[in-house]
Coordinates of C-alpha atoms in Angstrom, one line a residue:
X1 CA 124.5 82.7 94.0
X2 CA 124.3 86.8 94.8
X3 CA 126.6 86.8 91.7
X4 CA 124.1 85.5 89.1
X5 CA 122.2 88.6 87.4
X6 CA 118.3 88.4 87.1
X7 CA 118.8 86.7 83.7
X8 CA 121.1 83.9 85.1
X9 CA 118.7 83.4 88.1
X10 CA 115.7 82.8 85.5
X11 CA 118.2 79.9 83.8
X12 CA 119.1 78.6 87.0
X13 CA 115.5 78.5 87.9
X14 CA 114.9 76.8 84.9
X15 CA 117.5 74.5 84.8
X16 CA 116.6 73.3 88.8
X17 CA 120.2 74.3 89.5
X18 CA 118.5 75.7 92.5
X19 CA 114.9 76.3 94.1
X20 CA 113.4 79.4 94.3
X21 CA 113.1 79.2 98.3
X22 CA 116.9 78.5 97.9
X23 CA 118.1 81.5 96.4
X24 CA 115.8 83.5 97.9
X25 CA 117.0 82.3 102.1
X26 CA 120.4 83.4 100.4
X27 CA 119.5 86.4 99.8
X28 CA 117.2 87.5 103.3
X29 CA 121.1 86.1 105.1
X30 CA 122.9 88.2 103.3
X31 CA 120.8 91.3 104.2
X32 CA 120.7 90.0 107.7
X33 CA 124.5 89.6 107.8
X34 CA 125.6 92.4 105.9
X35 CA 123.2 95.2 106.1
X36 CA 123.5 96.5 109.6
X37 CA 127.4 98.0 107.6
X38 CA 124.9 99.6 104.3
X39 CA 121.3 100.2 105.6
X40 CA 119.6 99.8 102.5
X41 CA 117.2 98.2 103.9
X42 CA 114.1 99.8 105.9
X43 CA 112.1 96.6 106.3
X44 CA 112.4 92.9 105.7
X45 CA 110.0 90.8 104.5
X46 CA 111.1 87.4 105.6
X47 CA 108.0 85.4 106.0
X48 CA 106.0 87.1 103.5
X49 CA 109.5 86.6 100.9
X50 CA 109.7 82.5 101.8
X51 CA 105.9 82.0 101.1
X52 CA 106.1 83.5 97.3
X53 CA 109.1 81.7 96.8
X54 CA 107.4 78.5 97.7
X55 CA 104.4 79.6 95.6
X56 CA 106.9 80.5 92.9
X57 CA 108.5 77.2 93.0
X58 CA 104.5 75.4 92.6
X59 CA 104.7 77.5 89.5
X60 CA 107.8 76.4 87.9
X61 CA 107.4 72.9 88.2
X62 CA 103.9 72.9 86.9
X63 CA 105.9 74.5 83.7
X64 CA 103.8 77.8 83.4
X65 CA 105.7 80.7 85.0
X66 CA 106.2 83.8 83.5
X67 CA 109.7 85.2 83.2
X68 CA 110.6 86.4 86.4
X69 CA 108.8 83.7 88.7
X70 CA 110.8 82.8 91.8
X71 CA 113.3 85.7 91.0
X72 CA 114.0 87.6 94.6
X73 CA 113.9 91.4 94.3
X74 CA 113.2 94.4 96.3
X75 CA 110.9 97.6 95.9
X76 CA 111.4 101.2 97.1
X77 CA 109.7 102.0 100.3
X78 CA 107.7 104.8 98.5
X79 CA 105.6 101.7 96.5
X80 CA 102.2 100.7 98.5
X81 CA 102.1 97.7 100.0
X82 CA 99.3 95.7 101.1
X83 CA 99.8 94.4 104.9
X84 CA 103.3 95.9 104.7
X85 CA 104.5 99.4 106.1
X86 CA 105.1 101.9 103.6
X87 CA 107.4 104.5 105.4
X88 CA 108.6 107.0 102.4
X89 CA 111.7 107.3 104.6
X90 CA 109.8 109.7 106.7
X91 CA 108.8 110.1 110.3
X92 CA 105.5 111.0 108.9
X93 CA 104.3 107.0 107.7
X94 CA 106.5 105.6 109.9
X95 CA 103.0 103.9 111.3
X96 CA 101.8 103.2 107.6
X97 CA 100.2 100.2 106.7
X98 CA 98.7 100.6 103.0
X99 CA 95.3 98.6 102.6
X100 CA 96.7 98.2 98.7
X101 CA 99.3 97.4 96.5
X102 CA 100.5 99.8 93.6
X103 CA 99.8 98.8 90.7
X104 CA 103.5 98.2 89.8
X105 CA 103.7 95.7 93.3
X106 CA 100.8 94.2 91.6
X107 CA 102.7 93.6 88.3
X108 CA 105.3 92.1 90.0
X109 CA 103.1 89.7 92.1
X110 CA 100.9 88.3 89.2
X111 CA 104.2 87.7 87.8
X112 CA 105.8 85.5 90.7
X113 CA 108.7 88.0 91.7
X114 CA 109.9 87.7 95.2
X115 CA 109.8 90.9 97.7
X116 CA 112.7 90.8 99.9
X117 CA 111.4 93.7 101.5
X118 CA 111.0 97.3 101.2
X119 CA 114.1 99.7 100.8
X120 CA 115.7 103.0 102.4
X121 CA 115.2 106.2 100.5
X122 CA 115.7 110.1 101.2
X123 CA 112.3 111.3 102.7
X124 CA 109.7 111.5 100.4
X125 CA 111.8 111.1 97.6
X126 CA 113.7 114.6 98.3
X127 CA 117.2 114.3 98.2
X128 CA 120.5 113.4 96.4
X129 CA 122.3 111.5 98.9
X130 CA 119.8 109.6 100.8
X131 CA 121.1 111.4 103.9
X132 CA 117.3 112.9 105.1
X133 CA 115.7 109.5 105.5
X134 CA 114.4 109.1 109.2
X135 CA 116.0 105.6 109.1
X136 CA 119.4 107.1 108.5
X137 CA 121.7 107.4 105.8
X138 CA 122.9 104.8 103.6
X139 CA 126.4 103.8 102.5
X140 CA 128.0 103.7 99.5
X141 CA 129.2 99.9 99.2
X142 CA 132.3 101.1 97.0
X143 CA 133.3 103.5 99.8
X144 CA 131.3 103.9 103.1
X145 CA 132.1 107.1 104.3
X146 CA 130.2 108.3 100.8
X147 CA 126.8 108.9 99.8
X148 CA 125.1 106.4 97.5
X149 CA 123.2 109.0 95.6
X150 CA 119.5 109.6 96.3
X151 CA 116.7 109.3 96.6
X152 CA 117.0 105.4 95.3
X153 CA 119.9 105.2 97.3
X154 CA 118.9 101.9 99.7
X155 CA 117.6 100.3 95.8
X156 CA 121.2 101.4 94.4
X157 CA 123.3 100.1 97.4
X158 CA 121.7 96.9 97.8
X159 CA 121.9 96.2 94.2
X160 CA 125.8 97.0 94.5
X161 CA 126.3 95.4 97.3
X162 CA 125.0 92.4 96.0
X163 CA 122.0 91.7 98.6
X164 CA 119.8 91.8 95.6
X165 CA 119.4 91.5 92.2
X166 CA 117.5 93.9 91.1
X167 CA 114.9 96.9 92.8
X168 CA 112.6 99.1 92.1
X169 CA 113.3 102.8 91.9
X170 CA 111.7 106.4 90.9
X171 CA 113.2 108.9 89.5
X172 CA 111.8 113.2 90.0
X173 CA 114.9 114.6 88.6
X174 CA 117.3 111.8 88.4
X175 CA 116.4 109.9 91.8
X176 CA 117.2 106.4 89.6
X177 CA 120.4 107.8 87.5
X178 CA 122.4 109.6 89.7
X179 CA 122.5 106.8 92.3
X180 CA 123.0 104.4 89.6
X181 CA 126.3 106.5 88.5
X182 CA 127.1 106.5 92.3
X183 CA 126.7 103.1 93.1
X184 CA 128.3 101.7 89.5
X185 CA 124.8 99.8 88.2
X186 CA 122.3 100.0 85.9
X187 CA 119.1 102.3 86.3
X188 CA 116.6 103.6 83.6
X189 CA 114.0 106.2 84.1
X190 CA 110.7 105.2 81.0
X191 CA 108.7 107.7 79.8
X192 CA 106.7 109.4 82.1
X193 CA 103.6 107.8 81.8
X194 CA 105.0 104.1 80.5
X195 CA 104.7 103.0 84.0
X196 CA 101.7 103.5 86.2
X197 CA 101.9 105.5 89.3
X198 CA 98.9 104.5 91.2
X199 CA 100.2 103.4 94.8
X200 CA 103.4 105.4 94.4
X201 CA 103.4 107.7 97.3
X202 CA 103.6 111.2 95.4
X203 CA 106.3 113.5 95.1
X204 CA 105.8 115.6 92.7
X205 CA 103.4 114.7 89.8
X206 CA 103.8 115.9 86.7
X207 CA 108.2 114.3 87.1
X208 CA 107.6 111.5 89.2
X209 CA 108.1 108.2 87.2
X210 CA 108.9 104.8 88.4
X211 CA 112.1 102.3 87.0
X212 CA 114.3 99.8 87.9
X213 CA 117.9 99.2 89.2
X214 CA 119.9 96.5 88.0
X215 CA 123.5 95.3 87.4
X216 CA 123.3 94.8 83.6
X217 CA 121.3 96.4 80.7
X218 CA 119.7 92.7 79.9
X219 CA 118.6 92.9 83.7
X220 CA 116.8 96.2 83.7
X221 CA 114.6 95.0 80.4
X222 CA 113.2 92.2 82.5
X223 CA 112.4 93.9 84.7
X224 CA 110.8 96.7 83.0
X225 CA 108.5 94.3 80.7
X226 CA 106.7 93.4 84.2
X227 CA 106.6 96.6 85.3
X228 CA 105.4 98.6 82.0
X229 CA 101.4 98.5 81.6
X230 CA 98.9 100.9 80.8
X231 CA 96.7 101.6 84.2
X232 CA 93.1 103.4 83.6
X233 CA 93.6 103.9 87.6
X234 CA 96.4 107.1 86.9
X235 CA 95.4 108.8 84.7
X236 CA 98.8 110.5 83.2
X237 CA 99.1 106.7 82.2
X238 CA 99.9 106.6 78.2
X239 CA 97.7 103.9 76.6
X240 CA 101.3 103.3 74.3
X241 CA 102.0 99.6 72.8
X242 CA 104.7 98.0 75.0
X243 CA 107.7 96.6 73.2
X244 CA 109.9 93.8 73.8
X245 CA 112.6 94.9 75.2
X246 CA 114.9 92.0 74.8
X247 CA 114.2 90.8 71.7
X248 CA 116.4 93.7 70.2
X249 CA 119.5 93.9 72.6
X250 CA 122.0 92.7 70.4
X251 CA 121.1 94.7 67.3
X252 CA 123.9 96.2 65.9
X253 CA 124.5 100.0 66.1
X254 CA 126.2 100.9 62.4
X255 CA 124.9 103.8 61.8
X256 CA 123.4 105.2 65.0
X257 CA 123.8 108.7 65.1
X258 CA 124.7 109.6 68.8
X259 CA 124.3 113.5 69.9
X260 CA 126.9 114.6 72.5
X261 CA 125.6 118.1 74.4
X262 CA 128.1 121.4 74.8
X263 CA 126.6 122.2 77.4
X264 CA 127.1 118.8 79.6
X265 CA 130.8 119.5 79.3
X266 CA 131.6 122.4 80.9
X267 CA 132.4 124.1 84.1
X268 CA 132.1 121.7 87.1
X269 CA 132.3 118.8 85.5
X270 CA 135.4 116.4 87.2
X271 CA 138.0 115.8 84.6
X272 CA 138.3 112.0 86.1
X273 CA 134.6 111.8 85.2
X274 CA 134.5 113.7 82.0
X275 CA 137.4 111.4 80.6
X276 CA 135.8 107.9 81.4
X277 CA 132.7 109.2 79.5
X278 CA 134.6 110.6 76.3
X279 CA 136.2 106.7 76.1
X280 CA 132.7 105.4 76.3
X281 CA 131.9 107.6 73.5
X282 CA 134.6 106.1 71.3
X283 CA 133.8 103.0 72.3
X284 CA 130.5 103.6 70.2
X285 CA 132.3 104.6 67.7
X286 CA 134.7 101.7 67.4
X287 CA 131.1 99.9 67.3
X288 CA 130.1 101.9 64.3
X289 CA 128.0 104.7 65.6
X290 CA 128.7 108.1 64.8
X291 CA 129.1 111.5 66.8
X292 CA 128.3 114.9 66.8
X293 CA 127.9 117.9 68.7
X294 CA 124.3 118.7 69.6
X295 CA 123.2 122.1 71.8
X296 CA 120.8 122.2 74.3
X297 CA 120.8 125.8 74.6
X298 CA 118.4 125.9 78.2
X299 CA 120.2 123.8 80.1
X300 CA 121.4 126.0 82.3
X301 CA 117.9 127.3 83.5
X302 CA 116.9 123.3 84.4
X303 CA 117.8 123.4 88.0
X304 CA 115.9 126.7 88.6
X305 CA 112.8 125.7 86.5
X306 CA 112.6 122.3 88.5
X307 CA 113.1 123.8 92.2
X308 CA 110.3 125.9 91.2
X309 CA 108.2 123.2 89.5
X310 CA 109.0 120.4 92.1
X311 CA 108.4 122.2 95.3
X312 CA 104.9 123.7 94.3
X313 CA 103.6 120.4 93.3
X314 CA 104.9 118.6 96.5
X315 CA 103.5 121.2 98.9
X316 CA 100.0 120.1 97.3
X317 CA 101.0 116.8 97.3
X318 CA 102.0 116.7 100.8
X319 CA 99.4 118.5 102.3
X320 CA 97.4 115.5 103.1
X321 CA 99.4 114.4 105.7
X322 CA 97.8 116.5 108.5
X323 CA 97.8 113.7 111.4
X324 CA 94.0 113.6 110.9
X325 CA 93.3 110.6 108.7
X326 CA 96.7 108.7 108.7
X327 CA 100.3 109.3 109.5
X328 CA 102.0 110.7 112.8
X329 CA 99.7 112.5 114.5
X330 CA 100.9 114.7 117.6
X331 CA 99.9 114.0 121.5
X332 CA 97.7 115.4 123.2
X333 CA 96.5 118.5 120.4
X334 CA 94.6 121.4 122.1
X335 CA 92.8 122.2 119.4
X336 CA 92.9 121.7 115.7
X337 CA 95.1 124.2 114.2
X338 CA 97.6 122.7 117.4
X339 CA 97.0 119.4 115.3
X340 CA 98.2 119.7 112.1
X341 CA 101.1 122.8 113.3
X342 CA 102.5 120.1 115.8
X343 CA 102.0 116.6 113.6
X344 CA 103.2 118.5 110.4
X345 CA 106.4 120.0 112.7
X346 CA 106.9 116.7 114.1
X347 CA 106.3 114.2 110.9
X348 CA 108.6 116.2 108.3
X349 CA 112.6 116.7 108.3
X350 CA 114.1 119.8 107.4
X351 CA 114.5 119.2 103.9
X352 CA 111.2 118.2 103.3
X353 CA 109.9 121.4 105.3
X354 CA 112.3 123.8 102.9
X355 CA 110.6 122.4 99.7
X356 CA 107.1 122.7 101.0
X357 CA 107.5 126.3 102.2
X358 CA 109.3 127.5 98.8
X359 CA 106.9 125.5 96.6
X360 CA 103.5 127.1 99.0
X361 CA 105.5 130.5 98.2
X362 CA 105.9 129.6 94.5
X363 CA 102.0 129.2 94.6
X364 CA 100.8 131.8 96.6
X365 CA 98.2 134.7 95.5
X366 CA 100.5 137.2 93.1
X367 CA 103.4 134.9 92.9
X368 CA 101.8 132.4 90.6
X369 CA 102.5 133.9 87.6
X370 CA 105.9 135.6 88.7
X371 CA 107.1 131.5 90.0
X372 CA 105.6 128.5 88.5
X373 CA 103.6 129.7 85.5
X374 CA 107.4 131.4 84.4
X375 CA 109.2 127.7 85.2
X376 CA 106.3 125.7 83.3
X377 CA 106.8 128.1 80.4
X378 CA 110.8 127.7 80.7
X379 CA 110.0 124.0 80.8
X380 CA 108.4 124.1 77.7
X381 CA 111.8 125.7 75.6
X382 CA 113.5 122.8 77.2
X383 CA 111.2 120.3 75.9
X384 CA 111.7 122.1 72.6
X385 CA 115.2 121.7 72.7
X386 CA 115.0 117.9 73.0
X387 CA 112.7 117.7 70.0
X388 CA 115.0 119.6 67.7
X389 CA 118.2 117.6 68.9
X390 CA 115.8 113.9 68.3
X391 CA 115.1 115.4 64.5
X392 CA 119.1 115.2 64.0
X393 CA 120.3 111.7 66.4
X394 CA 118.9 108.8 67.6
X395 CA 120.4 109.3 71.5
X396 CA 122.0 111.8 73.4
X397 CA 124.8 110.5 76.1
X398 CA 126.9 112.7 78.8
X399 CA 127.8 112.4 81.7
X400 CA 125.1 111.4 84.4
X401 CA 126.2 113.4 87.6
X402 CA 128.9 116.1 88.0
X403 CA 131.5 114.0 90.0
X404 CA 131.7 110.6 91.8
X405 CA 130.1 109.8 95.1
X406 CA 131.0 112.2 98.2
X407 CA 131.3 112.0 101.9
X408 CA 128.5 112.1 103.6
X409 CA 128.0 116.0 105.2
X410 CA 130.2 117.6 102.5
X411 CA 126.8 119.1 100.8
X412 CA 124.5 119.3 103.4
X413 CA 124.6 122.5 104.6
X414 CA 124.7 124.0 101.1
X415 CA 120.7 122.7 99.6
X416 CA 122.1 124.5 96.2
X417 CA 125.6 122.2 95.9
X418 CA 123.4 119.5 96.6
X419 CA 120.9 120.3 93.8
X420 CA 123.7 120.8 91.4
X421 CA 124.2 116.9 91.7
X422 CA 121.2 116.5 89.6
X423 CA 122.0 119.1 86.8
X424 CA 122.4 116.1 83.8
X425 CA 119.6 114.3 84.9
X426 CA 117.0 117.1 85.6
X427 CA 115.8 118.5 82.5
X428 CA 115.2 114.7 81.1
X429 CA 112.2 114.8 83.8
X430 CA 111.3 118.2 83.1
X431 CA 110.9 116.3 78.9
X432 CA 109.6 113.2 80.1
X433 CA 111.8 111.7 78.3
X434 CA 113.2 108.1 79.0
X435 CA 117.2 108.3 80.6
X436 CA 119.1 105.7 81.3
X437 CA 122.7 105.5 83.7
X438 CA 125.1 102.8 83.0
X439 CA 128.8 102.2 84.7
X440 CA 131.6 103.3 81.9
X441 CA 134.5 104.1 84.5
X442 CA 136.2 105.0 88.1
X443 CA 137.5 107.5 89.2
X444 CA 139.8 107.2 92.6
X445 CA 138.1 103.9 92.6
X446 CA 134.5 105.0 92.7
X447 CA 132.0 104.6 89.6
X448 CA 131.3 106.9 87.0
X449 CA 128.1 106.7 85.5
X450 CA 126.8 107.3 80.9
X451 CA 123.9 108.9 80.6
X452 CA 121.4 107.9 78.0
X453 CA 118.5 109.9 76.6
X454 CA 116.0 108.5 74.2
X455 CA 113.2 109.9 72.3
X456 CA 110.1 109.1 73.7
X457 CA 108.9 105.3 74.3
X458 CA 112.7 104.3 73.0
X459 CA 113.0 102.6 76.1
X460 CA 113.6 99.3 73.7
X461 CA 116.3 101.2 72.4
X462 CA 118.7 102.8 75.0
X463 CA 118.5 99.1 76.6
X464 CA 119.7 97.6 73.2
X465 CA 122.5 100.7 73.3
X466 CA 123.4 99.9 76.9
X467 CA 123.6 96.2 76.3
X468 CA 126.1 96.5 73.8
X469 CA 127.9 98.6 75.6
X470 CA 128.4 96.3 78.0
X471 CA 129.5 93.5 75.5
X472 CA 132.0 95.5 74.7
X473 CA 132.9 96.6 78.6
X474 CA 133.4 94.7 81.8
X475 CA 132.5 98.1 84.2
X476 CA 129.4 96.9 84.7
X477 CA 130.7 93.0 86.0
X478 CA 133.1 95.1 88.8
X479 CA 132.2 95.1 92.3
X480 CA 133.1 97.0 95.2
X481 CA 135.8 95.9 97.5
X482 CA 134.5 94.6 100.3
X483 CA 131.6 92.5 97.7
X484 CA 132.8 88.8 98.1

């Protein structure tokens, strides 16, 4: 049954092939069994998981169940749940028990979806190789001594590894793509503001946007029809008619116009990588699309904008955790400065302490201006860019990261190698544009990962451009190895 895909679940389901409190016990032993190798899990939800399935199964017999009712799925640990902990991979909530649920959880629940549990992630979201969670690193199911990508990277292993169907994800500067490339799945990043971000444990606000992670294209549009809504409780929410976003999948593409970046081609781009994406871009053309050299001419000033932009708005962000209202709080304090020096020292890892301190430096008196009003105003010619390249194609693809998955320590004591893994995905955050990652290769036997970029709210779109591509493909069907 881990074989089926969301979509085949729902028939089975339908069909009585099997219960929803059967598929789901196969899933909670399979993380039982086979997690302790990938620890993409941070908590299980057993109990909790076994009493929706059973409501779930009330549902579908009395004929009225939305689409994914009964179908077993997991969220991100940075997604509040009520009654559950809600860690943020971080030392900081490990004690976290959210009164709430966010309103995506909340999507999800009215809708009869199944929570497996909760999974492992880089600490608050910072990181591209899920190696600075406090719960440890995850594996890479296709190789283990690799990183799985981050910060999504317990949602993208447990995907791969087959101990779920489909998770929940967010994506700051490619936190859903790049560990979709890594792990050989599907991820999309929607417009920023298509999805609500009330109960999402903030990063950094103005990139921060919540997706999915699933194995196929068809998959990731189920998903996202639960989770899309507009929310009057965030208000960067975009009150934006929701499409369908299955009901177009198989449209044909004659005639799509695809734009293909220079500047996503160049130096440090792995040849391996860079020749599996050129085949998947004449694979749309044997499909009747047509090509073209496009030019995003700031690019290369992405990376620097964002770890500007990123920083200052997580060191707001984050200053709430202080060990006064919630969160680890140190013993024994002496006085109150003592307090929040010793419970901020404590709670946070290194990489987490590195962005706060250059983002409260990007902020400070007479820096302001020199820092992050400069980086919003570069991110504003890169938005600019985007809108000139939409007015000429309907899609941009490239490569989604650099190179295949690494081995774990090969980047971490070099923060700017590591944010070089995000330099295809980042300025599509910086746009809030929607991005997707789909398999379209291996090299040495790990995935490669297609980027998608749409224009705005063509979410509908790059799923119906993905899902042909995997008509046409069978990357997206392979497993790792050791997947039985």
């Amino acid at each position: 049954m881990h074989n089926l895909t969301i979509a085949e679940i729902i028939q089975g389901l339908k069909n009585k092939s099997f219960s929803s409190v059967e598929i789901t016990q196969h899933f909670l032993n399979r993380i039982k069994t086979l997690d302790t190798e990938y620890n993409s899990f941070i908590t299980l939800t057993e109990e909790q998981a076994l009493a929706q399935a059973t409501a779930a199964d009330a549902r579908l017999a009395a004929g009225d169940a939305p689409a994914l009712c009964g179908v077993p799925l997991a969220h991100k640990d940075i997604f509040c749940t009520n009654g559950v902990r809600t860690s943020c991979g971080s030392k900081m909530l490990d004690n976290f028990v959210p009164p709430y649920d966010a309103t995506v959880v909340t999507n999800y629940s009215q809708d009869g979806v199944v929570i497996l549990g909760k999974t492992n992630m880089d600490e608050f979201a910072m990181g591209s190789s899920n190696e600075t969670s406090y719960y440890g690193p995850v594996k890479n199911p296709w190789d283990t001594n690799c990183v799985p990508g981050g910060s999504s990277g317990g949602s993208a292993a447990a995907v791969a590894a087959r101990l779920v169907p489909g998770a929940t994800a967010t994506d700051t500067g490619g936190s859903i793509r790049q560990p979709a490339a890594l792990c050989g799945i599907t991820g999309i990043k929607p417009t920023y503001g298509r999805v609500s971000r009330w109960g999402m444990i903030a990063f950094a606000s103005s990139l921060d946007q919540a997706g999915t992670m699933t194995r196929t294209a068809e998959d990731a549009a189920l998903m996202l029809q639960s989770m899309a809504s507009y929310d009057r409780k965030d208000s960067t929410c975009v009150d934006h008619p929701i499409d369908d976003y299955s009901v177009n999948l198989n449209a044909p593409l004659a005639g799509l116009k695809i734009g293909i970046p220079k500047e996503y081609f160049g130096e440090g781009l792995n040849p391996g990588t860079a020749e599996a994406v050129q085949a998947a871009i004449k694979t749309y053309e044997a499909m009747g699309a047509t090509v073209q050299e496009v030019s995003l001419p700031h690019t290369h000033l992405a990376v620097p904008a964002y770890y500007v932009i990123a920083p200052a708005e997580c060191s707001a962000n984050l200053s709430r955790f202080d060990g006064v209202r919630y969160g680890h709080r140190c013993d024994n304090p002496k006085d109150l400065e003592d307090l929040y020096r010793r419970s901020r020292g404590e709670g946070f890892g290194e990489e987490v302490k590195r962005r706060i301190l250059v983002g409260t430096y990007a902020l400070s008196a007479g820096f302001y201006d020199a820092y992050y009003r400069k980086a919003q105003q570069v991110r504003r010619l890169i938005k600019q860019d985007f809108v000139d390249v939409f007015s000429q194609v309907d899609v941009i693809l490239g490569p989604t990261s650099p190179s295949p998955a690494f081995e774990f320590g090969s980047k971490g004591s070099d923060p700017v190698a590591m944010y070089l893994e995000d330099i295809y995905t980042i300025a599509t955050n910086l746009a809030g544009l929607p991005g997707m990652s789909i398999p379209c290769g291996q090299v040495d036997g790990k995935p490669v990962g297609l980027q998608l970029i749409g224009n705005y709210f063509a979410e509908a779109k790059l799923l119906n451009i993905a899902h042909k591509f995997q008509t046409e493909t069978d990357f997206h069907t392979q497993a790792p190895a050791a997947i039985k």
